Backbone as a chain_set.jsonl record, in Angstrom:
{"seq": "MTFGNGGRIMNLSMCGIDCDACKFKLENKCEGCRISAPKGECVWGGRCELHDCAADKALPHCGKCATFPCDKLIEAHKNENPEGNGIEIANLRA", "coords": {"N": [[24.003, 86.724, 113.303], [25.221, 89.839, 113.934], [25.121, 93.315, 113.291], [26.153, 96.708, 113.386], [24.08, 99.464, 112.772], [23.54, 102.617, 112.238], [23.813, 103.045, 114.978], [22.268, 101.054, 116.08], [22.108, 97.633, 116.883], [21.796, 94.968, 114.673], [20.105, 91.903, 114.04], [20.866, 89.924, 111.659], [19.725, 87.996, 108.864], [21.089, 85.545, 106.565], [20.643, 86.682, 104.091], [20.226, 89.353, 104.534], [17.911, 90.279, 105.814], [16.549, 92.022, 108.519], [16.15, 90.411, 111.252], [15.121, 91.024, 113.801], [13.343, 93.048, 113.269], [11.421, 91.903, 111.782], [8.106, 90.931, 111.199], [7.371, 88.31, 111.014], [8.94, 86.982, 112.802], [7.793, 87.536, 115.296], [5.134, 86.6, 114.918], [5.492, 83.873, 114.364], [7.349, 82.914, 116.092], [9.965, 82.841, 115.183], [13.474, 82.649, 115.033], [15.222, 83.421, 113.176], [17.197, 82.547, 110.268], [19.825, 81.881, 110.852], [19.793, 80.903, 113.381], [17.357, 79.426, 113.849], [17.323, 77.731, 111.626], [19.972, 76.589, 110.951], [21.065, 74.884, 109.091], [20.153, 75.541, 106.622], [17.466, 75.028, 106.195], [14.631, 76.502, 105.387], [12.623, 78.665, 107.329], [10.198, 79.244, 106.302], [9.585, 77.097, 104.877], [10.966, 74.346, 103.063], [14.19, 74.454, 101.358], [16.67, 77.014, 101.636], [17.993, 78.755, 99.111], [19.753, 80.936, 99.086], [20.912, 80.89, 101.64], [22.2, 78.387, 101.49], [23.993, 78.881, 99.405], [25.725, 80.923, 100.433], [26.689, 79.543, 102.691], [27.96, 77.344, 101.468], [30.115, 78.642, 100.382], [31.447, 79.281, 102.607], [30.815, 81.703, 103.858], [29.782, 84.333, 106.084], [27.497, 85.735, 105.47], [25.54, 86.978, 102.671], [26.553, 89.476, 101.93], [29.3, 89.361, 102.004], [30.146, 88.151, 99.751], [31.885, 87.772, 96.636], [30.39, 88.326, 94.392], [28.366, 89.977, 95.21], [25.846, 92.486, 95.032], [24.196, 89.638, 93.993], [22.242, 88.296, 91.222], [20.487, 86.382, 92.205], [20.096, 87.114, 94.897], [18.995, 89.693, 94.585], [16.652, 89.0, 93.209], [15.358, 87.507, 95.19], [14.514, 89.446, 96.967], [12.906, 90.994, 95.446], [10.16, 91.784, 95.446], [10.079, 93.58, 97.563], [12.001, 95.451, 96.853], [12.463, 96.253, 93.818], [14.66, 97.258, 92.285], [16.868, 96.236, 93.475], [18.213, 97.532, 95.474], [17.375, 97.863, 98.03], [16.458, 97.794, 101.546], [17.468, 95.341, 102.602], [19.753, 94.831, 101.059], [21.18, 97.114, 101.689], [21.519, 96.665, 104.438], [23.319, 94.507, 104.379], [25.481, 95.702, 103.153], [26.279, 97.449, 105.139]], "CA": [[25.004, 87.687, 112.893], [24.772, 91.183, 114.302], [25.862, 94.421, 112.714], [25.698, 98.023, 113.81], [23.525, 100.272, 111.695], [22.979, 103.82, 112.825], [23.794, 102.935, 116.427], [21.441, 99.93, 116.508], [22.635, 96.324, 116.506], [20.792, 94.198, 113.946], [20.214, 90.455, 113.949], [20.628, 89.727, 110.235], [19.715, 86.698, 108.203], [22.14, 85.413, 105.556], [20.331, 87.515, 102.924], [20.109, 90.756, 104.899], [16.691, 90.633, 106.537], [16.751, 92.349, 109.932], [15.243, 89.473, 111.919], [14.456, 91.643, 114.943], [12.299, 93.94, 112.769], [10.532, 91.102, 110.941], [6.896, 90.531, 111.921], [7.321, 86.849, 111.011], [9.598, 86.554, 114.043], [6.799, 87.592, 116.373], [3.978, 85.764, 114.608], [5.821, 82.446, 114.29], [8.438, 82.619, 117.025], [11.152, 82.55, 114.377], [14.693, 83.281, 115.534], [16.067, 83.719, 112.015], [17.796, 81.359, 109.64], [21.118, 81.544, 111.437], [19.527, 80.21, 114.64], [16.271, 78.457, 113.683], [17.586, 76.77, 110.556], [21.374, 76.761, 110.575], [21.468, 74.0, 107.996], [19.54, 75.998, 105.384], [16.053, 74.695, 106.08], [13.947, 77.778, 105.533], [11.513, 78.667, 108.283], [8.959, 79.347, 105.522], [9.418, 75.792, 104.23], [11.949, 74.0, 102.041], [15.582, 74.877, 101.5], [16.943, 78.391, 101.251], [19.077, 78.793, 98.138], [20.713, 81.961, 99.478], [21.634, 80.356, 102.795], [23.084, 77.319, 101.009], [25.051, 79.481, 98.586], [26.698, 81.557, 101.332], [27.298, 78.505, 103.525], [28.876, 76.571, 100.622], [31.305, 79.469, 100.182], [31.948, 79.559, 103.96], [30.62, 83.125, 104.128], [28.828, 84.572, 107.164], [26.272, 86.27, 104.866], [25.68, 87.307, 101.252], [27.298, 90.713, 101.755], [30.733, 89.075, 101.918], [30.396, 87.418, 98.511], [32.532, 88.527, 95.559], [29.385, 88.704, 93.392], [27.322, 90.744, 95.901], [24.626, 91.693, 95.169], [23.976, 88.792, 92.822], [20.871, 88.258, 90.703], [19.696, 85.527, 93.088], [19.752, 87.924, 96.07], [18.078, 90.736, 94.132], [15.375, 88.339, 92.906], [14.724, 87.094, 96.452], [13.912, 90.615, 97.612], [12.327, 91.765, 94.352], [8.875, 92.382, 95.818], [10.329, 94.691, 98.463], [12.861, 96.454, 96.219], [12.727, 95.744, 92.462], [15.945, 97.666, 91.736], [17.943, 95.528, 94.159], [18.967, 98.45, 96.332], [16.53, 98.108, 99.192], [16.968, 97.721, 102.911], [18.256, 94.13, 102.842], [21.051, 95.053, 100.432], [21.843, 98.141, 102.518], [21.922, 95.998, 105.684], [24.509, 93.713, 104.109], [26.587, 96.626, 102.867], [26.709, 98.036, 106.42]], "C": [[24.463, 89.065, 113.246], [25.709, 92.23, 113.706], [25.32, 95.705, 113.29], [25.179, 98.79, 112.61], [22.877, 101.49, 112.32], [22.877, 103.729, 114.331], [22.963, 101.773, 116.955], [22.079, 98.634, 116.022], [21.503, 95.54, 115.847], [21.131, 92.713, 113.985], [19.854, 90.111, 112.504], [20.604, 88.262, 109.825], [20.861, 86.669, 107.191], [21.919, 86.38, 104.398], [20.038, 88.964, 103.278], [18.833, 91.188, 105.587], [17.062, 90.92, 107.984], [15.724, 91.534, 110.72], [14.487, 90.112, 113.079], [13.334, 92.583, 114.521], [11.253, 93.19, 111.943], [9.303, 90.651, 111.732], [6.736, 89.011, 111.956], [7.934, 86.293, 112.29], [8.588, 86.503, 115.182], [5.659, 86.626, 116.143], [4.273, 84.276, 114.7], [6.962, 82.019, 115.196], [9.698, 82.166, 116.292], [12.339, 83.296, 114.967], [15.643, 83.643, 114.393], [16.781, 82.486, 111.516], [19.113, 80.948, 110.282], [20.952, 80.771, 112.745], [18.511, 79.091, 114.442], [16.602, 77.366, 112.675], [19.034, 76.871, 110.082], [21.844, 75.87, 109.431], [20.755, 74.355, 106.697], [18.094, 75.629, 105.185], [15.268, 75.955, 106.402], [12.764, 77.665, 106.482], [10.175, 78.806, 107.576], [8.695, 78.054, 104.774], [10.461, 75.56, 103.149], [13.351, 74.46, 102.376], [15.721, 76.328, 101.063], [18.188, 78.411, 100.368], [20.167, 79.798, 98.536], [21.557, 81.5, 100.661], [22.649, 79.31, 102.334], [24.264, 77.881, 100.222], [26.136, 80.101, 99.472], [27.424, 80.516, 102.179], [28.3, 77.67, 102.726], [30.19, 77.314, 100.369], [31.968, 79.845, 101.509], [31.895, 81.049, 104.291], [29.61, 83.312, 105.253], [27.489, 85.113, 106.662], [26.585, 86.682, 103.428], [26.515, 88.559, 100.993], [28.795, 90.514, 101.626], [31.113, 88.376, 100.609], [31.006, 88.332, 97.445], [31.527, 88.986, 94.506], [28.212, 89.479, 93.997], [27.089, 92.08, 95.21], [24.354, 90.92, 93.88], [22.504, 88.819, 92.404], [19.954, 87.451, 91.611], [19.215, 86.311, 94.323], [18.752, 89.015, 95.694], [16.699, 90.15, 93.856], [14.634, 87.951, 94.189], [14.0, 88.241, 97.135], [13.196, 91.523, 96.616], [11.019, 92.457, 94.722], [9.066, 93.604, 96.707], [11.109, 95.809, 97.777], [13.289, 95.989, 94.838], [14.078, 96.127, 91.878], [17.12, 96.975, 92.411], [18.77, 96.428, 95.045], [18.179, 98.79, 97.584], [17.237, 97.86, 100.51], [17.826, 96.478, 103.165], [19.665, 94.262, 102.262], [21.852, 96.063, 101.247], [22.326, 97.542, 103.836], [23.223, 95.229, 105.478], [25.713, 94.577, 103.78], [27.152, 97.214, 104.159], [27.549, 97.041, 107.178]], "O": [[23.338, 89.401, 112.874], [26.924, 92.04, 113.635], [24.144, 95.78, 113.646], [25.789, 98.76, 111.541], [21.781, 101.4, 112.873], [21.945, 104.281, 114.916], [22.951, 101.528, 118.161], [22.536, 98.549, 114.881], [20.398, 95.454, 116.383], [22.3, 92.326, 113.965], [18.675, 90.017, 112.162], [21.337, 87.423, 110.348], [21.53, 87.683, 106.99], [22.88, 86.849, 103.788], [19.639, 89.737, 102.406], [18.686, 92.365, 105.916], [17.8, 90.156, 108.605], [14.564, 91.93, 110.834], [13.326, 89.776, 113.316], [12.457, 92.89, 115.329], [10.298, 93.797, 111.459], [9.434, 90.061, 112.805], [6.046, 88.479, 112.826], [7.499, 85.26, 112.798], [8.543, 85.534, 115.94], [5.253, 85.91, 117.058], [3.398, 83.495, 115.074], [7.478, 80.907, 115.086], [10.394, 81.244, 116.718], [12.212, 84.456, 115.357], [16.75, 84.123, 114.636], [16.951, 81.507, 112.243], [19.472, 79.771, 110.25], [21.866, 80.065, 113.169], [18.761, 77.945, 114.818], [16.209, 76.212, 112.849], [19.284, 77.206, 108.924], [22.917, 76.093, 108.87], [20.751, 73.555, 105.761], [17.534, 75.884, 104.119], [15.244, 76.415, 107.543], [12.005, 76.697, 106.441], [9.131, 78.524, 108.163], [7.672, 77.932, 104.1], [10.801, 76.478, 102.402], [13.659, 74.807, 103.516], [14.968, 76.803, 100.214], [19.293, 78.12, 100.825], [21.356, 79.54, 98.344], [22.772, 81.698, 100.68], [23.811, 79.342, 102.736], [25.393, 77.412, 100.36], [27.323, 79.835, 99.284], [28.639, 80.599, 102.362], [29.366, 77.324, 103.236], [31.238, 76.698, 100.169], [32.923, 80.622, 101.54], [32.805, 81.59, 104.92], [28.67, 82.526, 105.366], [26.468, 84.973, 107.335], [27.746, 86.728, 103.022], [27.123, 88.68, 99.929], [29.496, 91.421, 101.178], [32.281, 88.051, 100.394], [30.679, 89.516, 97.367], [31.795, 89.952, 93.793], [27.171, 89.619, 93.355], [28.053, 92.747, 94.835], [24.293, 91.508, 92.801], [21.642, 89.302, 93.138], [18.781, 87.789, 91.773], [18.063, 86.18, 94.737], [17.773, 89.234, 96.407], [15.687, 90.743, 94.23], [13.41, 88.06, 94.254], [12.987, 88.033, 97.804], [12.916, 92.684, 96.915], [10.802, 93.608, 94.342], [8.299, 94.562, 96.615], [10.904, 96.984, 98.082], [14.356, 95.394, 94.688], [14.606, 95.39, 91.045], [18.258, 97.116, 91.962], [19.923, 96.113, 95.339], [18.308, 99.886, 98.13], [18.46, 97.733, 100.567], [18.822, 96.565, 103.882], [20.645, 93.859, 102.889], [23.051, 95.888, 101.468], [23.417, 97.869, 104.303], [24.125, 95.296, 106.312], [26.846, 94.214, 104.098], [28.355, 97.449, 104.265], [28.011, 97.335, 108.28]]}, "num_chains": 1, "name": "protein.A"}
């Protein structure tokens, strides 16, 4: 899924991570959950609850959900942005 943000096209995961800016992509040759694990199998191991939730609702990403940003999404990015208003949330809003 790509979105424009300040003139730059982003390759976003279901939960708002800019895959092209993620060092995990380079280190592990990850293409992002929408490409590498389209069935919700997280590239870090196991299932991705956020991917499954959006997919079950037939949404392209969490930003299209009626409960956005939900507690589950905020908790997933808590280490990066404890208030739930960090870059991933902003990416999805854009």
